[in-house]
Coordinates of C-alpha atoms in Angstrom, one line a residue:
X28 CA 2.7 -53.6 -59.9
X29 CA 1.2 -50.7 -58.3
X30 CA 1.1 -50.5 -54.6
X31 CA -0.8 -47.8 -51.8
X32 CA 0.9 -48.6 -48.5
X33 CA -0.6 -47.3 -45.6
X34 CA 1.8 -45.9 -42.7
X35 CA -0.9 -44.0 -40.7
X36 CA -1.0 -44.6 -37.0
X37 CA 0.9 -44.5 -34.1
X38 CA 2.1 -46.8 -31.1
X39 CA -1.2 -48.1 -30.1
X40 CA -0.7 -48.3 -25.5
X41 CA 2.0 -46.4 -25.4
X42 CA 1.4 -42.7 -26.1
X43 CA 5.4 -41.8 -25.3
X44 CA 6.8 -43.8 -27.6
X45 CA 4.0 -42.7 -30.5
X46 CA 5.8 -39.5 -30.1
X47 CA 9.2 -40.2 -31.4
X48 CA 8.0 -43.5 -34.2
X49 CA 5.0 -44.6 -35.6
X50 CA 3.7 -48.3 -35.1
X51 CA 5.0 -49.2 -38.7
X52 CA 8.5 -47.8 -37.8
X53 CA 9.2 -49.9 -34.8
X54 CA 12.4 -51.7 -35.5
X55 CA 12.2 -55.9 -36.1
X56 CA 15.6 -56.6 -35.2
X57 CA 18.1 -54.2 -37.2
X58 CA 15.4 -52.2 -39.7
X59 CA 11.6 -51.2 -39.6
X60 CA 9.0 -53.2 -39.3
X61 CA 8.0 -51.4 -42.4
X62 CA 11.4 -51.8 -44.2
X63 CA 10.0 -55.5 -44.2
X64 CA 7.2 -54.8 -45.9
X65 CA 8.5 -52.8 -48.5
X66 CA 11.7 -55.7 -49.3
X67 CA 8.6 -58.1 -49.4
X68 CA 6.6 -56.1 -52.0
X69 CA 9.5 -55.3 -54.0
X70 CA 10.4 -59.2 -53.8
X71 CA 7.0 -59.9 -55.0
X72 CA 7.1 -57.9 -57.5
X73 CA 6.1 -53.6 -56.9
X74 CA 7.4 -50.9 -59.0
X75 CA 5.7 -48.2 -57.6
X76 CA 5.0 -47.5 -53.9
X77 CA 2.9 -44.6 -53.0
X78 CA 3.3 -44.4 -49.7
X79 CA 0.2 -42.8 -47.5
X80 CA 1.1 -41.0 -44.2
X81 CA -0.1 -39.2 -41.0
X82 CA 1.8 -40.0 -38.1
X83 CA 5.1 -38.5 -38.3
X84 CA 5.1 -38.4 -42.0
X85 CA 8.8 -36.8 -42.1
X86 CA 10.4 -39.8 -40.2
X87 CA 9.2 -42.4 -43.1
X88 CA 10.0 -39.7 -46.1
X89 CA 13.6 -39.1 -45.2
X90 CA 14.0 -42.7 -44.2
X91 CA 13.0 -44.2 -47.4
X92 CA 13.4 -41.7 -50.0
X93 CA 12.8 -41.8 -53.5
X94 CA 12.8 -45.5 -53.6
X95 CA 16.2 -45.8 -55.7
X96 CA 17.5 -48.0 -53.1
X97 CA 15.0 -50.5 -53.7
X98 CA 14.8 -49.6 -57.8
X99 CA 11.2 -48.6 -57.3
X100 CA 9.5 -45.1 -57.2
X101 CA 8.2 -44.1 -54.2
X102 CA 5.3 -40.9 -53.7
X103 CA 4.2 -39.5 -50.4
X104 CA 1.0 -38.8 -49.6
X105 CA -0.4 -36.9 -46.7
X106 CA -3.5 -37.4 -45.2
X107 CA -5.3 -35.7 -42.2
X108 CA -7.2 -38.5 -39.9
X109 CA -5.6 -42.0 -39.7
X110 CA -9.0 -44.0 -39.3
X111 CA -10.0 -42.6 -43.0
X112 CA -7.0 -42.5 -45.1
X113 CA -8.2 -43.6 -48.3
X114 CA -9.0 -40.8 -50.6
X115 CA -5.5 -41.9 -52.7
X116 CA -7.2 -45.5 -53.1
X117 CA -10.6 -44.2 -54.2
X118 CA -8.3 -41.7 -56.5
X119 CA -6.8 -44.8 -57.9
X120 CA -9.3 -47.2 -58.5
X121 CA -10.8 -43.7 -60.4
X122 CA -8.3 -43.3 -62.9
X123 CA -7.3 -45.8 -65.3
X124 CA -4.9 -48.8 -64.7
X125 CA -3.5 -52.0 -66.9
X126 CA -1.9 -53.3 -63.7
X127 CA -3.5 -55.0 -60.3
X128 CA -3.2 -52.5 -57.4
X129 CA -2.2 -53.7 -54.2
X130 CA -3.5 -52.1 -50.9
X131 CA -1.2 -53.1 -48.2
X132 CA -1.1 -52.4 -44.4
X133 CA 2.1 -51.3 -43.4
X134 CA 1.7 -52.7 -39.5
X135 CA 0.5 -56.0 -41.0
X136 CA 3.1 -58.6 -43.1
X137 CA 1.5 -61.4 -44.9
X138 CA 4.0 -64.6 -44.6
X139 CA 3.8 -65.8 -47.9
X140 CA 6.0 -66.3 -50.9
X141 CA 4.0 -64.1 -53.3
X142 CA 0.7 -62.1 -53.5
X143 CA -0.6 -64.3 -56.4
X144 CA -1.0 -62.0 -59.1
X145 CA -1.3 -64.1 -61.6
X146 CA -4.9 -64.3 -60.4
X147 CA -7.3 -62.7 -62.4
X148 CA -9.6 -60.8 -59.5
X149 CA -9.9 -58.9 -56.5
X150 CA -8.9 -60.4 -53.3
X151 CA -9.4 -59.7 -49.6
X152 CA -6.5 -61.2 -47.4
X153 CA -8.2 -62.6 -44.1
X154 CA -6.1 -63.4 -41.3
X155 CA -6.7 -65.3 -38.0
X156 CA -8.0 -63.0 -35.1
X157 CA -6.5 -65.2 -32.6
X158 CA -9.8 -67.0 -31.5
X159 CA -10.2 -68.9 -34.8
X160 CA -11.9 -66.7 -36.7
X161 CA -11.0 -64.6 -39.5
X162 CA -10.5 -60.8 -40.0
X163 CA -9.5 -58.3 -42.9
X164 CA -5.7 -58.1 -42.4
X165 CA -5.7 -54.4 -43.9
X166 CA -4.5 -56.3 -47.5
X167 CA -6.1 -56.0 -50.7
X168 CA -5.4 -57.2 -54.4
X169 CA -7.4 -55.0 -56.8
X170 CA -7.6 -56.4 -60.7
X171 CA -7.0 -54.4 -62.9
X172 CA -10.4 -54.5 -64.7
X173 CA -12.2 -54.1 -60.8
X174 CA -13.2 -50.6 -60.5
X175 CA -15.2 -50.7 -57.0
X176 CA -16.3 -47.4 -55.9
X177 CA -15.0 -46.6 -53.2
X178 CA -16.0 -43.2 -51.1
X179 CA -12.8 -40.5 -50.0
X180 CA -14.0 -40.8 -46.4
X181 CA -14.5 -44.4 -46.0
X182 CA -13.0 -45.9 -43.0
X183 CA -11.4 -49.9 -42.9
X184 CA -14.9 -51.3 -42.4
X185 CA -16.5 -49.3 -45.1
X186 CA -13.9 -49.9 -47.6
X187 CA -13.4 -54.1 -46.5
X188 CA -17.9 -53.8 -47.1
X189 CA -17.5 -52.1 -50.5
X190 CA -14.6 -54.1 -52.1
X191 CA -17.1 -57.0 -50.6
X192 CA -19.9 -55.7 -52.1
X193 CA -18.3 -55.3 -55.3
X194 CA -17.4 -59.2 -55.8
X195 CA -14.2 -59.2 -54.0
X196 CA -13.7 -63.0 -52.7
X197 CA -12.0 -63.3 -49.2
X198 CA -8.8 -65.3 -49.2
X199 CA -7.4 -66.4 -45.8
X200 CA -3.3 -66.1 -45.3
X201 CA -1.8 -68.8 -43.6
X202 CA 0.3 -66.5 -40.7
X203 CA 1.0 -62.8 -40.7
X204 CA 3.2 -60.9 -38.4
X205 CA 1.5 -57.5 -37.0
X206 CA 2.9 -54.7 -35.4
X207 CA 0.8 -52.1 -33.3
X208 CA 2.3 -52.0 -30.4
X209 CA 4.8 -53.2 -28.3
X210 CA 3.2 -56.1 -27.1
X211 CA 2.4 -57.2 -30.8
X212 CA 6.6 -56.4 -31.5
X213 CA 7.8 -58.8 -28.7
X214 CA 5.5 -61.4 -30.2
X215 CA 6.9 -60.7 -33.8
X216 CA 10.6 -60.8 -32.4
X217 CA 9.7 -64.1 -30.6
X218 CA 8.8 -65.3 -34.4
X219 CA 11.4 -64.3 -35.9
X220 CA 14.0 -65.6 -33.3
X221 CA 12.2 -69.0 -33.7
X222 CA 12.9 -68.8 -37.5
X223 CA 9.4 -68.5 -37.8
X224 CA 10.2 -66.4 -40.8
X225 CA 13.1 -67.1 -43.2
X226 CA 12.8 -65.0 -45.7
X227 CA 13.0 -61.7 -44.1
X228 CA 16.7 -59.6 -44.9
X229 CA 18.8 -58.7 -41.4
X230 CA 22.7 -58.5 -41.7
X231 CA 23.9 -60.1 -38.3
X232 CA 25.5 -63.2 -39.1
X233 CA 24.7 -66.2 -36.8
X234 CA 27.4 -67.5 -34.4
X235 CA 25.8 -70.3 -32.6
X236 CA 22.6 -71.5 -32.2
X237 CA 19.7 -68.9 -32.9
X238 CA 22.7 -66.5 -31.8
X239 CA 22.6 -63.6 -33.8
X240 CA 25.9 -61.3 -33.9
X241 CA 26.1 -58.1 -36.3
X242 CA 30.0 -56.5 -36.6
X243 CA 32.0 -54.8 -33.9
X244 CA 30.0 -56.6 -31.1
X245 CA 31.9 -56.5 -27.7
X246 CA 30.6 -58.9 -25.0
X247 CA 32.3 -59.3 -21.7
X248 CA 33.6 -62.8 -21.2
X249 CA 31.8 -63.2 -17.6
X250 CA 28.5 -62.1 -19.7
X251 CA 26.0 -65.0 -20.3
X252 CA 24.2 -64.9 -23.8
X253 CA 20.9 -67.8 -23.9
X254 CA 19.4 -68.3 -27.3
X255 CA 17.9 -66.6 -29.1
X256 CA 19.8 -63.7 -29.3
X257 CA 20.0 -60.6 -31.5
X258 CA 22.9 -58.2 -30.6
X259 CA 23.0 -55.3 -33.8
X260 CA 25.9 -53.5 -35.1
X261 CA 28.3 -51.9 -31.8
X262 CA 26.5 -53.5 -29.1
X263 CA 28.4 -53.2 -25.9
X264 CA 27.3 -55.7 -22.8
X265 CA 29.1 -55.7 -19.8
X266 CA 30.7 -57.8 -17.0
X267 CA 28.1 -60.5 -15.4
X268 CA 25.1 -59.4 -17.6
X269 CA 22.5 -61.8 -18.7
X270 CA 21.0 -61.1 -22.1
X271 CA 18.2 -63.5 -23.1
X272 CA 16.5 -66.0 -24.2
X273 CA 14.6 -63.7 -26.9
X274 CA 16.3 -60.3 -26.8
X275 CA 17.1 -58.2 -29.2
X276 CA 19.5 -55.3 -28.7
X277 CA 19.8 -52.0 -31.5
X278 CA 22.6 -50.8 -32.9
X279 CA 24.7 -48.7 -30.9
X280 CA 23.3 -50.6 -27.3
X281 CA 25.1 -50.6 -24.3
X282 CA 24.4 -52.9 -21.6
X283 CA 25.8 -52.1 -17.9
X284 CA 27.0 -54.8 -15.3
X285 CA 25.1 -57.4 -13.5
X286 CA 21.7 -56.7 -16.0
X287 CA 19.6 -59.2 -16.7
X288 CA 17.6 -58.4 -20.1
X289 CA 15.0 -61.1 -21.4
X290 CA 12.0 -61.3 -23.6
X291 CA 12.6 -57.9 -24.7
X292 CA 13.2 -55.5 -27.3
X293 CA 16.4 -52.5 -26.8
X294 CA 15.9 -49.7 -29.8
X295 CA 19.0 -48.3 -31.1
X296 CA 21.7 -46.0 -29.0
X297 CA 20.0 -47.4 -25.9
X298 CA 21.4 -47.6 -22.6
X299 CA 20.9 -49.7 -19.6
X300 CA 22.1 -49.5 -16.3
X301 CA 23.8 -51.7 -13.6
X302 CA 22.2 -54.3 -11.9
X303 CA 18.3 -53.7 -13.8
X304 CA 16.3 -56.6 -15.2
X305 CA 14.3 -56.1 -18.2
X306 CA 11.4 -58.8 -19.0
X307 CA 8.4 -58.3 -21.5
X308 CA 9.2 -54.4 -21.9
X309 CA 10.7 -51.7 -24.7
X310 CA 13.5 -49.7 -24.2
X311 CA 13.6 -46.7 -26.2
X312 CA 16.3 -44.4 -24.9
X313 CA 14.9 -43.1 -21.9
X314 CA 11.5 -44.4 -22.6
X315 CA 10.2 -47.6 -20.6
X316 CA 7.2 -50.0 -21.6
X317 CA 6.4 -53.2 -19.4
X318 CA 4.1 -55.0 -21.3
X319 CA 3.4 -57.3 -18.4
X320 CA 1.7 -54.9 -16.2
X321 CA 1.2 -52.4 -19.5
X322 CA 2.4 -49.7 -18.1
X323 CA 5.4 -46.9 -19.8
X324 CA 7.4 -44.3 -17.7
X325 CA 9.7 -42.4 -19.2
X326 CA 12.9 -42.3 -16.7
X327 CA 14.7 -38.9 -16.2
X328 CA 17.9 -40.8 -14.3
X329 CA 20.2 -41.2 -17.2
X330 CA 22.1 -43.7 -15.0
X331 CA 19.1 -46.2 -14.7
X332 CA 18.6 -46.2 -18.9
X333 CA 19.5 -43.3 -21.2
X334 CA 20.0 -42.1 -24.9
X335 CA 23.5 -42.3 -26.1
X336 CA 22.3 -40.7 -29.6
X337 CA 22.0 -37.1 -27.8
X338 CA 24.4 -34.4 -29.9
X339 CA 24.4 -31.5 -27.2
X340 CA 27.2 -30.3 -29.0
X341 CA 25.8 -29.7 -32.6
X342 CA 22.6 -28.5 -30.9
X343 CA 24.6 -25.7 -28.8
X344 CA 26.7 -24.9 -31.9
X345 CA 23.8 -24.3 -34.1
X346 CA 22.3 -22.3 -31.2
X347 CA 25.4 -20.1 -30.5
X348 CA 25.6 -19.5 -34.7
X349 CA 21.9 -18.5 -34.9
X350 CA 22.4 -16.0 -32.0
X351 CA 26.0 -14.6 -33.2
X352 CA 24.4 -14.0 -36.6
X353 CA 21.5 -12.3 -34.9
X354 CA 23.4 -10.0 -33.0
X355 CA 25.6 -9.4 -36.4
X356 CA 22.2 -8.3 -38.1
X357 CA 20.8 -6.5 -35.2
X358 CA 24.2 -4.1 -35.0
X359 CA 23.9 -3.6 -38.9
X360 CA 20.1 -2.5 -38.5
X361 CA 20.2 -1.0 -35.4
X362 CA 19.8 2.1 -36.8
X363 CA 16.6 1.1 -38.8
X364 CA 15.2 -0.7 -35.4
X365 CA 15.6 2.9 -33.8
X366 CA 13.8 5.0 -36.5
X367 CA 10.9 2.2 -36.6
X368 CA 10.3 2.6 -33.2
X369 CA 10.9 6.5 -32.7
X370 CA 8.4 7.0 -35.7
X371 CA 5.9 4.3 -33.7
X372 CA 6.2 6.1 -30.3
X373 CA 5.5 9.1 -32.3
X374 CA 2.3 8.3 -34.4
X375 CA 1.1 5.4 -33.1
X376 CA -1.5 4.9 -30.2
X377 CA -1.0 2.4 -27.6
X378 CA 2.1 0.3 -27.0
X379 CA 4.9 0.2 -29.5
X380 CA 5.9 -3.4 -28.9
X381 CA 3.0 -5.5 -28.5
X382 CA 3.5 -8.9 -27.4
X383 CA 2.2 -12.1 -26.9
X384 CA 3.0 -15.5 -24.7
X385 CA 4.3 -17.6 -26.7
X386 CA 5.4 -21.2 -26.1
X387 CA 9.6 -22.1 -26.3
X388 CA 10.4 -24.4 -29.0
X389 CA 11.2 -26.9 -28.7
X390 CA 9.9 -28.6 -26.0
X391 CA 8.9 -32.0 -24.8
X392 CA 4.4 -32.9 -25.3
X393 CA 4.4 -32.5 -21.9
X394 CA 2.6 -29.1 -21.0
X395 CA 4.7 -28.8 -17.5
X396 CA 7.7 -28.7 -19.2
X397 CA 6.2 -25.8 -21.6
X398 CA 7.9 -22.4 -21.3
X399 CA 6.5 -19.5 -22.2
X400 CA 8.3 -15.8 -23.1
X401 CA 7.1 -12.1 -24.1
X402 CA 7.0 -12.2 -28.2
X403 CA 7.2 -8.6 -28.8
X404 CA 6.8 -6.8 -32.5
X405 CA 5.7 -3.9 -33.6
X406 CA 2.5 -5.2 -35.0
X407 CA -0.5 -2.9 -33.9
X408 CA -2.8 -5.9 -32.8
X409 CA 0.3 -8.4 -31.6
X410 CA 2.1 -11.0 -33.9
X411 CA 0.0 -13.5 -35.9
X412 CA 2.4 -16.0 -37.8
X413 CA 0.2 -17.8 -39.6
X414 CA -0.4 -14.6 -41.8
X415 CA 3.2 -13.2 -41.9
X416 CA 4.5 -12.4 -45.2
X417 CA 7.4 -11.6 -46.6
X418 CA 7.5 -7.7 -47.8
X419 CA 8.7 -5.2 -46.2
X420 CA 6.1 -4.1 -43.5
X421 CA 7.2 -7.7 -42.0
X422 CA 10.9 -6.6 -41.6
X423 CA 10.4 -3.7 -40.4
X424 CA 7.5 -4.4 -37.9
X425 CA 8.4 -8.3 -36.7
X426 CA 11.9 -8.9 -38.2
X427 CA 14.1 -6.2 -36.6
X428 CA 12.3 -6.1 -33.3
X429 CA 12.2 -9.9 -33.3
X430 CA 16.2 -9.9 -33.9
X431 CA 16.4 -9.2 -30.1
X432 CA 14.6 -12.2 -29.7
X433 CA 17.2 -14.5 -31.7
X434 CA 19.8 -12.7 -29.7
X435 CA 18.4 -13.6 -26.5
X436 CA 18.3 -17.3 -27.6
X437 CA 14.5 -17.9 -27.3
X438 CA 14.3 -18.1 -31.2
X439 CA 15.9 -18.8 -34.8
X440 CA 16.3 -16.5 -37.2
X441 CA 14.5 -19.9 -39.3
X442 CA 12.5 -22.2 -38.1
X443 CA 8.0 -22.5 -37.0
X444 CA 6.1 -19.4 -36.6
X445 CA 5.5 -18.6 -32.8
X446 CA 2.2 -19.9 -31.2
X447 CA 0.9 -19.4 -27.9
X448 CA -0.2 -22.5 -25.2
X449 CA -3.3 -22.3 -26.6
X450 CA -3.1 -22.4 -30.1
X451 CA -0.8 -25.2 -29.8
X452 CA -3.7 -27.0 -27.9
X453 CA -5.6 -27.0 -30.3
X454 CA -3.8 -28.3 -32.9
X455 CA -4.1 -32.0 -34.3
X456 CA -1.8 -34.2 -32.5
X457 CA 0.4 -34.8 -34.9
X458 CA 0.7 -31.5 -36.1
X459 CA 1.3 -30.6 -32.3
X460 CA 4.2 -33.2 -32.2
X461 CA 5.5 -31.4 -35.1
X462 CA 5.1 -28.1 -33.6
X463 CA 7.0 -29.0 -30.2
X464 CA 9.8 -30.6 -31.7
X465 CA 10.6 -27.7 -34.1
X466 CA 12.3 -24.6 -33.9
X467 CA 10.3 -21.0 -33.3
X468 CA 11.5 -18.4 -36.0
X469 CA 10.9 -15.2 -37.7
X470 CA 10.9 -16.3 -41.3
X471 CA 8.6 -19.3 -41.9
X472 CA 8.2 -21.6 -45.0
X473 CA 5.1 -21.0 -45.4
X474 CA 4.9 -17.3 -45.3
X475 CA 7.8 -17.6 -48.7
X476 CA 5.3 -20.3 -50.1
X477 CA 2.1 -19.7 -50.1
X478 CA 1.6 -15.6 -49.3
X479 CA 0.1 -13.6 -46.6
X480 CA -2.6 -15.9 -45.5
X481 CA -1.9 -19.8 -46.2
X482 CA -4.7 -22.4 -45.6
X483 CA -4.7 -24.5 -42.9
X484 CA -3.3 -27.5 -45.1
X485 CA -0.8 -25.4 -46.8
X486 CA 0.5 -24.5 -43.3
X487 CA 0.4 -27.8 -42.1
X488 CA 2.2 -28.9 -45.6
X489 CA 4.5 -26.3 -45.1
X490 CA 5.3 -26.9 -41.6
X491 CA 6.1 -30.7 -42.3
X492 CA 8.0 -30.2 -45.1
X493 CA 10.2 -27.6 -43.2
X494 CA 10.9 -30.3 -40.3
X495 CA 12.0 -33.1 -42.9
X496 CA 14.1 -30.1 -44.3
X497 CA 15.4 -28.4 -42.1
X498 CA 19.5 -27.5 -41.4
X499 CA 22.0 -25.0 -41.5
X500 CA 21.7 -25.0 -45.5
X501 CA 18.2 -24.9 -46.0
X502 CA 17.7 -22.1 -43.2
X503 CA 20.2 -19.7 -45.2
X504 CA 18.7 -20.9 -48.5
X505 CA 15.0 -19.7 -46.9
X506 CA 16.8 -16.8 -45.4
X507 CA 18.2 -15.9 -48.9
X508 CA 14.8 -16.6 -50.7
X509 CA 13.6 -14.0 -48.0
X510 CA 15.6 -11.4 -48.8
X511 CA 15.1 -12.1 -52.6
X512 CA 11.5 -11.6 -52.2
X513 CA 12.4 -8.1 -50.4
X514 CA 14.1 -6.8 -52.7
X515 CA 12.2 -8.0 -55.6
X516 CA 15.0 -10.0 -57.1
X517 CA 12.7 -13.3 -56.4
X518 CA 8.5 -12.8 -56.8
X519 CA 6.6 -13.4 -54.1
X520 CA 3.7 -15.8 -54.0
X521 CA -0.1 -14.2 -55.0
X522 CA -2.2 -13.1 -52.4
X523 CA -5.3 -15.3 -53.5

């Protein structure tokens, strides 16, 4: 069984928190609300999951993998507006097929024992809205002789009227668990704490009563724990706390003295300060969301709540390794840098070391916390990354000027071309979110890729690929492949 599982969208009311998961990634109790689905499908039958993506695509790739973990295959696809991501599907249901083909929403879980594919024809699965009426849960069976046509840029409603149209029949499910945001994951939690849902895989073991306790728990004997509980792998609660009913702590929590947490949800390598109550709200590191009032502040007092999954250390190592090997490089061509620059001054008109403001990277999405330096090269008309290739006009013009620049700190030799607070405006969110949270470099992937002037996909393909990638292994492969290409030991890609 073939299925197209759609991972598209963010965390609906709570823009913060869409910036470090997507809705399908928020964690029901030890593992991804998406995890769930794909141990259901796999349950039920799937061989093949092609996964579709747009919201933080690199999280769910190097999450799940190549699928071996679950003995199935799983393919990545990348699509550019989450409302309209089913050009795979219409590709698909285009090409031919012996098997049904499930469409599944990956913030929507059917709770049923199987999908019924025994049934010979294509199904809609309707769920309650709430008011007792009936909507299209975002889940299809497609036979395997059922070749609706389906357009590339159809959105939910178009797709639910063609499938329709095309002698789909409607088939209601009798309860479904959805998460979109995080008022839609405290009502899941609440089901699943009310073993509302047996069947889904967690590894805490339970104690007592509806009291859930993973390995190498610690819990304060003056602590109070009211059912139902969920405490993950190296929880820590401390002296006089009060955790529940219906909370679920991450692995790697810690809970202070005297805090009072119910009817909420902690994500992993969470703290929580002394003497705080927590009710109806999502705690994600330093990230707060009170779904009783609906409101989410992100708290800058790591004393109050915190993230205990920081690694300052390994950052500032990799930092003080990029700039030591920068100012090794920039000793060894110093001589070069000179000449280049006597030979400018010389014959050139205008500035030798044009420059633009570019933002720091990275950064956080907020633009007050952007920071801006001079990018100098000696490019006539400024830098323009996008366009850089790798020949030797680009080592001598950007490379050994920009060494002073990786020297300085404010760059890698590695990482995401430079842009400036404008073009990083006006780039698609997610493909801001990438940008921010990446490193600025001299050599780019894309530039060793796909030549001197990449598309805008191939840049954006590029660019995500190079943030799932990226390390100290893969920036001295790229760095290699660089130097390959300069010296003509490895081809470089076409100009088209």
């Amino acid at each position: 069984m073939k299925v197209l599982l759609l991972a598209t969208r963010g965390v609906d009311q709570a823009p913060v928190l869409s910036e470090r998961l997507g809705a399908s990634m928020l964690p029901l109790l030890d593992r991804p609300f998406l995890q769930h689905g794909v141990e259901c499908l796999v349950r039920w039958g799937a061989t093949e999951i092609d996964f579709i993506l747009c919201h933080l695509p690199e999280k769910v790739e190097a999450f799940f993998g190549t699928g071996e973990r679950w003995g199935c295959r799983f393919r990545y696809h990348l699509v550019r507006d989450p409302e309209r991501p089913f050009r795979p599907l219409a590709n698909a249901l285009a090409s031919h097929r012996e098997t049904p083909l499930v469409l599944a929403d990956g913030e929507v879980l059917p709770l049923v024992e199987n999908l019924g594919m025994s049934v010979d024809s294509s199904r809609l699965l309707m769920e309650d809205n709430g008011s007792g009426e009936t909507r299209w849960s975002g889940w299809a069976v497609i036979s395997s002789g059922h070749c609706p046509a389906v357009e590339a840029t159809a959105d939910a409603t178009d797709l639910e009227a063609a499938l329709i149209n095309a002698g789909a029949m409607e088939e209601e499910l009798p309860a479904t668990l959805t998460v979109r945001d995080p008022t839609t994951l405290l009502h899941a939690t609440r089901t699943i704490l009310d073993r509302g849902v047996p069947h889904l895989m967690h590894t805490a073991r339970e104690v007592e009563e509806k009291i859930w306790l993973s390995r190498d728990v610690g819990i304060h004997p003056t602590a109070r724990i009211t059912p139902p509980v969920y405490l993950d792998e190296g929880c820590r609660i401390g002296k006089l706390a009060d955790i529940g009913p219906y909370a679920v702590l991450g692995k790697g929590c810690v809970v202070d003295e005297k805090t009072c947490i119910r009817d909420s949800v902690v994500l992993p390598m969470s703290y929580i300060g002394k003497d705080l109550s927590l009710e109806g709200s999502v705690v994600d590191k330093n990230c707060l969301v009170n779904t009783s009032i609906g409101s989410e502040l992100t708290v800058t007092d790591a004393f109050i709540i915190g993230n205990l999954a920081e690694n300052e250390l390994r950052h500032r190592l990799a930092r003080l390794g990029s700039r030591i090997t920068g100012v090794f490089l920039l000793v060894v061509f110093s001589p070069l840098l000179i000449t280049t620059l006597s030979a400018l001054s010389l014959f050139r008109k205008g500035p030798c070391l044009p420059h633009l403001n570019v933002v720091s990277l990275p950064t956080l999405a907020d633009e007050t916390h952007w920071h801006t330096f001079a990018f100098a090269t000696c490019e006539a008309k400024g830098p323009d990354p996008a366009t850089w290739e790798a020949r030797w006009w680009h080592f001598f013009l950007v490379f050994l000027p920009g060494l002073i620049h990786v020297v300085r700190g404010r760059m890698r030799l590695v990482g995401l071309g430079p842009r400036t607070t404008d073009a990083i405006r006006s780039l698609p969110e997610d493909w801001r979110h990438i940008t921010l949270t990446g490193k600025g470099g001299l050599i780019t992937e894309a530039m060793l890729h796909f030549g001197p002037r990449p598309g805008e996909d191939e840049l954006y393909a590029a660019e995500t690929v190079y943030t799932v990638s990226s390390g100290p292994l893969y920036d001295a492969k790229l760095l290699l492949k660089y130097a390959g290409q300069l010296l003509g030991v490895i081809p470089r890609p076409g100009k088209p």
